[in-house]
């Protein structure tokens, strides 16, 4: 086990078989060894800094119907909402005062927001806060649209590939969605010049170890600036409500591997991790993550952006989350910094 982790640390990619062996035969001791190495690499690039991203969930309307997601269009029990441009800008204002220098505009795929609407919102945020980065997380769009948002000032784009196996992709998505289009979107985003974030769920229904290895190899090939991974958690109003959501330990192990695989990558310790374990976000950081994404959405909509059950922070004001996060990070010896938190260049 240790030999495989050492090999990864030396920046050598493992074969499919080696990755399967590493994941399937992992022990708590191997995990500790992995996390120690992952932290060392993380400290080399980012010392004990924690980068903040302010997450603004601006619409929970979605035209898609992914089987795992609580805001899928077929969920008639979801109470839908949209924020106005003014509400979004108000979130940015509150966020700026709290020390956020990156805003993540996340939403379902909601055609109500036209490209022109989005461009106006992006422009205005960048005008008001030229020292901040704007990250979009609004799903699959055309090359033209991606280009237009970029020209308007968007800096980064998050689009998890969800699973790099076509067979698995088709088991967790309706037939209207395809892995090939998703991958094409990621390539388009890179070509346009975005800092790109991909990622996947750990423990999603029907996922095999081989699927996880495919995710790792796809990420290695794509070489994104950010990788968002989190445990699958069932949502009670989806077709996957009966599936197990107990994937925290494996998620942490994957975080450790990804840190060694792409040493300088931006790696969030996700809300989903914090949802399945009260100390999940701290554990994510101690496994090699270096980013946290506290919620900046207005409190009255937070309990409506439910991708999965029991999501944390739905009753807290932005300021509470911001300070809670700082305390949590300080307790484990890390410092939340006021910075855009761009990726550091890779050294050999
Ligand atoms: N459990 C965990 N993560 C989920 N996501 C969507 N639904 C769930 C769920 N039930 C993730 C997807 C998506 C991101 C915004 O949230 O990976 O890309
Ligand atoms: Fe939201 Fe702790 S981060 S309450």
Tab-separated table of N, CA and C and ligand atoms in Angstrom, residues 66-70 106 137 159-162 182 199-201 228 230-235 238 272 305 307-309, ligand 1:
chain	number	residue	atom	x	y	z
A	66	UNK	N	-31.676	14.764	-13.374
A	66	UNK	CA	-30.692	13.808	-12.845
A	66	UNK	C	-31.315	13.025	-11.683
A	67	UNK	N	-31.123	11.723	-11.700
A	67	UNK	CA	-31.856	10.876	-10.740
A	67	UNK	C	-31.462	11.118	-9.287
A	68	UNK	N	-30.280	11.667	-9.061
A	68	UNK	CA	-29.782	11.818	-7.677
A	68	UNK	C	-30.149	13.162	-7.051
A	69	UNK	N	-30.608	14.111	-7.856
A	69	UNK	CA	-30.611	15.501	-7.378
A	69	UNK	C	-31.983	15.984	-6.904
A	70	UNK	N	-32.002	16.612	-5.761
A	70	UNK	CA	-33.252	17.072	-5.141
A	70	UNK	C	-33.952	18.207	-5.876
A	106	UNK	N	-24.123	29.780	-8.442
A	106	UNK	CA	-24.533	28.416	-8.764
A	106	UNK	C	-26.036	28.335	-8.926
A	137	UNK	N	-21.359	28.292	-12.028
A	137	UNK	CA	-21.658	26.869	-11.896
A	137	UNK	C	-23.116	26.698	-12.304
A	159	UNK	N	-17.964	22.600	-13.279
A	159	UNK	CA	-18.868	21.657	-13.947
A	159	UNK	C	-18.361	20.255	-13.644
A	160	UNK	N	-18.922	19.663	-12.625
A	160	UNK	CA	-18.477	18.312	-12.295
A	160	UNK	C	-18.838	17.369	-13.430
A	161	UNK	N	-17.929	16.456	-13.769
A	161	UNK	CA	-18.289	15.484	-14.807
A	161	UNK	C	-19.206	14.405	-14.233
A	162	UNK	N	-19.266	14.299	-12.913
A	162	UNK	CA	-20.151	13.393	-12.139
A	162	UNK	C	-19.700	11.939	-12.153
A	182	UNK	N	-20.922	16.479	-21.803
A	182	UNK	CA	-20.352	17.054	-20.587
A	182	UNK	C	-18.843	17.249	-20.754
A	199	UNK	N	-15.190	17.311	-11.273
A	199	UNK	CA	-15.343	16.536	-10.042
A	199	UNK	C	-16.453	15.519	-10.142
A	200	UNK	N	-16.668	14.821	-9.046
A	200	UNK	CA	-17.625	13.711	-9.080
A	200	UNK	C	-18.136	13.410	-7.681
A	201	UNK	N	-19.219	12.645	-7.642
A	201	UNK	CA	-19.743	12.185	-6.357
A	201	UNK	C	-19.088	10.860	-6.001
A	228	UNK	N	-13.887	19.259	-7.432
A	228	UNK	CA	-14.891	19.200	-6.364
A	228	UNK	C	-15.418	17.782	-6.225
A	230	UNK	N	-17.547	15.097	-3.474
A	230	UNK	CA	-18.287	14.989	-2.231
A	230	UNK	C	-19.031	13.676	-2.208
A	231	UNK	N	-19.429	13.262	-1.015
A	231	UNK	CA	-20.166	12.003	-0.906
A	231	UNK	C	-21.565	12.136	-1.493
A	232	UNK	N	-22.030	11.091	-2.152
A	232	UNK	CA	-23.449	11.041	-2.539
A	232	UNK	C	-24.287	10.926	-1.272
A	233	UNK	N	-25.358	11.717	-1.206
A	233	UNK	CA	-26.295	11.656	-0.083
A	233	UNK	C	-27.694	11.558	-0.687
A	234	UNK	N	-28.492	10.572	-0.286
A	234	UNK	CA	-29.813	10.449	-0.915
A	234	UNK	C	-30.733	11.619	-0.590
A	235	UNK	N	-31.618	11.918	-1.522
A	235	UNK	CA	-32.663	12.914	-1.289
A	235	UNK	C	-34.002	12.175	-1.328
A	238	UNK	N	-36.320	11.712	-4.664
A	238	UNK	CA	-35.680	11.333	-5.932
A	238	UNK	C	-35.774	9.809	-6.114
A	272	UNK	N	-21.313	18.774	1.489
A	272	UNK	CA	-21.837	17.406	1.607
A	272	UNK	C	-21.032	16.612	2.642
A	305	UNK	N	-32.679	25.137	-1.576
A	305	UNK	CA	-31.646	24.635	-2.491
A	305	UNK	C	-31.114	23.321	-1.927
A	307	UNK	N	-30.059	19.764	-2.651
A	307	UNK	CA	-29.685	18.731	-3.615
A	307	UNK	C	-29.792	17.365	-2.963
A	308	UNK	N	-29.653	17.340	-1.629
A	308	UNK	CA	-29.692	16.087	-0.858
A	308	UNK	C	-30.280	16.406	0.511
A	309	UNK	N	-30.592	15.357	1.279
A	309	UNK	CA	-31.258	15.554	2.573
A	309	UNK	C	-30.300	16.068	3.658
B	1	LIG	N1	-25.649	13.997	-3.090
B	1	LIG	C1	-24.438	14.568	-3.190
B	1	LIG	N2	-24.101	15.471	-4.124
B	1	LIG	C2	-25.050	15.804	-5.015
B	1	LIG	N3	-25.001	16.649	-6.053
B	1	LIG	C3	-26.227	16.654	-6.639
B	1	LIG	N4	-27.049	15.816	-5.991
B	1	LIG	C4	-26.347	15.269	-4.975
B	1	LIG	C5	-26.629	14.316	-3.968
B	1	LIG	N5	-27.823	13.732	-3.860
B	1	LIG	C6	-23.770	17.325	-6.487
B	1	LIG	C7	-23.478	17.081	-7.955
B	1	LIG	C8	-23.494	18.471	-8.538
B	1	LIG	C9	-23.183	19.344	-7.354
B	1	LIG	C10	-23.615	20.758	-7.495
B	1	LIG	O1	-23.877	18.708	-6.302
B	1	LIG	O2	-22.197	16.501	-8.085
B	1	LIG	O3	-22.550	18.657	-9.585
